[in-house]
Short mmCIF file of C-alpha atoms in Angstrom, two decimals:
data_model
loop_
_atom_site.label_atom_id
_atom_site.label_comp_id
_atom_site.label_asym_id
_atom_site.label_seq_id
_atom_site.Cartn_x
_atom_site.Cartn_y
_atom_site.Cartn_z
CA UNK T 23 106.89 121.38 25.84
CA UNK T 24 107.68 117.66 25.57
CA UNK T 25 110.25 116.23 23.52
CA UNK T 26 110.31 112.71 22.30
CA UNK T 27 113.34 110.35 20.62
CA UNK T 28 112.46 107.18 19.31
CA UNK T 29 115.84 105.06 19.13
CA UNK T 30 116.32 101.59 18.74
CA UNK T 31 115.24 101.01 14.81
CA UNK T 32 117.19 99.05 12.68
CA UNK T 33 117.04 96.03 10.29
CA UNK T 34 116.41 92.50 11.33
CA UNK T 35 115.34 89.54 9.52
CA UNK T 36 112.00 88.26 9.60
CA UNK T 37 111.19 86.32 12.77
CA UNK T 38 113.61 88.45 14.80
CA UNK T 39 113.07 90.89 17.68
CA UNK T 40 113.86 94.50 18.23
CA UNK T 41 112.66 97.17 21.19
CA UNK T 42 112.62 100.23 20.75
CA UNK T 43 112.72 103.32 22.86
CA UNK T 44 111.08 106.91 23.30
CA UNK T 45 112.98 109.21 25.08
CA UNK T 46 110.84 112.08 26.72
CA UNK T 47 112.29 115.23 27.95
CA UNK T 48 110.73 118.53 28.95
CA UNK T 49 108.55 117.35 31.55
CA UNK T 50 107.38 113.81 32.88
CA UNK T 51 105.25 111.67 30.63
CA UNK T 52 103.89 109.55 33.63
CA UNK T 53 100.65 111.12 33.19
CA UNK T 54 100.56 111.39 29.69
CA UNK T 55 98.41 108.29 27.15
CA UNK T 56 101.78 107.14 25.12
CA UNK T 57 101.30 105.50 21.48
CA UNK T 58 102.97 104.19 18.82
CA UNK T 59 102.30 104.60 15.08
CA UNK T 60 104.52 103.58 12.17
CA UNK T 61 104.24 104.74 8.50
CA UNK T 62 105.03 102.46 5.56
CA UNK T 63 106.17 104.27 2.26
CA UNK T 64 103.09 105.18 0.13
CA UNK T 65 100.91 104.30 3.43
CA UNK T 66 98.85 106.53 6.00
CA UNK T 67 100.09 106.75 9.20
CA UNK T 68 98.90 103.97 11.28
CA UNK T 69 98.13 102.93 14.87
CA UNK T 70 100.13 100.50 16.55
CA UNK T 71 100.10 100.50 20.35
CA UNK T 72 99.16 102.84 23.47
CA UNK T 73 99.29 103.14 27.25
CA UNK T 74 97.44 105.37 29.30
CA UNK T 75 98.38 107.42 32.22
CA UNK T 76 96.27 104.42 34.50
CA UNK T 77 98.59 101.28 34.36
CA UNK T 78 97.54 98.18 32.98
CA UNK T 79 95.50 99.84 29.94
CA UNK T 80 96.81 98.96 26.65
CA UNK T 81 95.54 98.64 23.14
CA UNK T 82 96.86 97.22 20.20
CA UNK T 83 96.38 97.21 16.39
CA UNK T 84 94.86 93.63 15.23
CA UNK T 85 98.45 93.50 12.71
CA UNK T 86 100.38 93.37 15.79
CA UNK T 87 98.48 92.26 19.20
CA UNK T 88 100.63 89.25 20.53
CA UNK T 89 103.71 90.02 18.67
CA UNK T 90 104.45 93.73 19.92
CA UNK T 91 104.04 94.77 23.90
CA UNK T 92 103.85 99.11 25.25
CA UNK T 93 105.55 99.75 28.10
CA UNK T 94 107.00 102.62 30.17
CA UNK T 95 109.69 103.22 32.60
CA UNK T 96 108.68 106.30 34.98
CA UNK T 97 112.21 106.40 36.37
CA UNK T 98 113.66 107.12 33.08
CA UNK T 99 111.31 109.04 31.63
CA UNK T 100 110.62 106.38 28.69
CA UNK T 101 108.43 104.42 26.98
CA UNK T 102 108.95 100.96 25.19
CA UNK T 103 108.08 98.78 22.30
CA UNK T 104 109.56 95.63 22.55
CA UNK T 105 108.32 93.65 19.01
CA UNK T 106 108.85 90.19 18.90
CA UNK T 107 107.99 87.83 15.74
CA UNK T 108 108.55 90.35 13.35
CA UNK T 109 107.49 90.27 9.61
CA UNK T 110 108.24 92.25 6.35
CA UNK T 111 105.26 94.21 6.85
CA UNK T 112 106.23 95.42 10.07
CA UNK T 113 109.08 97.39 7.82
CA UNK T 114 107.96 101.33 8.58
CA UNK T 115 109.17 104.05 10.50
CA UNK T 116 107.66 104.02 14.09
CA UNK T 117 106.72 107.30 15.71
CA UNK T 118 106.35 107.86 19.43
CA UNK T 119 103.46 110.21 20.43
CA UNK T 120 102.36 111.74 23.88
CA UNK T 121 99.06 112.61 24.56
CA UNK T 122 98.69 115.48 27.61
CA UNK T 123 95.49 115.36 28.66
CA UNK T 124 95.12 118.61 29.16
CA UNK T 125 95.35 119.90 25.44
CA UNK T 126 93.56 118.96 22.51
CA UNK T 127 91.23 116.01 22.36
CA UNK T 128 92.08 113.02 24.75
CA UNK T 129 90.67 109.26 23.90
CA UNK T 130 91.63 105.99 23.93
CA UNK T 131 94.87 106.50 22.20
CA UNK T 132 94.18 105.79 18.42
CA UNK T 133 93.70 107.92 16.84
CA UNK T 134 96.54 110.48 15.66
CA UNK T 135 94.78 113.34 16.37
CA UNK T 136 94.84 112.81 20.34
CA UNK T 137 98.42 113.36 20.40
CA UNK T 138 100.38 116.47 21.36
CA UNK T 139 104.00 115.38 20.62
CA UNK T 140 105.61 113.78 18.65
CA UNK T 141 109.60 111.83 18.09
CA UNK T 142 110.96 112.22 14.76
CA UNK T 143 110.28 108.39 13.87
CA UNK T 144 112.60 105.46 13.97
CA UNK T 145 113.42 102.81 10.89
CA UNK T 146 112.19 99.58 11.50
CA UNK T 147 113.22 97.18 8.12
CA UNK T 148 112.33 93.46 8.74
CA UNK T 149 113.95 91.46 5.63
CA UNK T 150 113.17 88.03 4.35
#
């Protein structure tokens, strides 16, 4: 029903800055909780940052709250991750999810299971 890109990966040295982009497409995501994950190799699948449908509520993963900022652009259709300070272990693929509330099980964003859709990940590789 929704379809999500993530674009915007790439590899930058430590310190550095990248934002990335999810792409929706299908229907409008301005109602939808939005989240990022990211997945390390040999590592679980891991919560980074979410919006909800109500503006101005965010949450963030402790490994990256004042370094990494959610945000969405209604007119495009998109939602953000603009990452600033990055570090080695920032190096993952990052995943954009959707969350309609309407299906499944709807909370406050962190969990994986609340989400509906999923992009096909992005690769984010911060060197030393």
């Amino acid at each position: 029903q929704v379809q999500l890109v993530e674009s915007g990966g790439g590899l930058v040295q430590a310190g550095g800055s990248l934002r990335l982009s999810c792409a929706a497409s299908g229907r409008s995501i301005s109602s939808y909780a939005m989240g990022w994950f990211r997945q390390a190799p040999g590592k679980e699948r891991e919560f980074v940052a979410t919006e909800s449908w109500s503006a101005g509520r965010t949450y963030y993963a402790d490994s990256v709250k004042g370094r990494f900022t959610i945000s969405r652009d209604n007119a495009e259709n998109t939602v953000s991750l603009q990452m600033y300070s990055l570090k080695p272990e920032d190096t993952a693929v990052y995943y954009c999810a959707a969350d309609n509330p309407r299906l499944g099980t709807t909370g406050r964003g962190t969990r994986e299971y609340e989400y509906d859709y999923w992009g096909q990940g992005t690769q984010v590789t911060v060197s030393s």
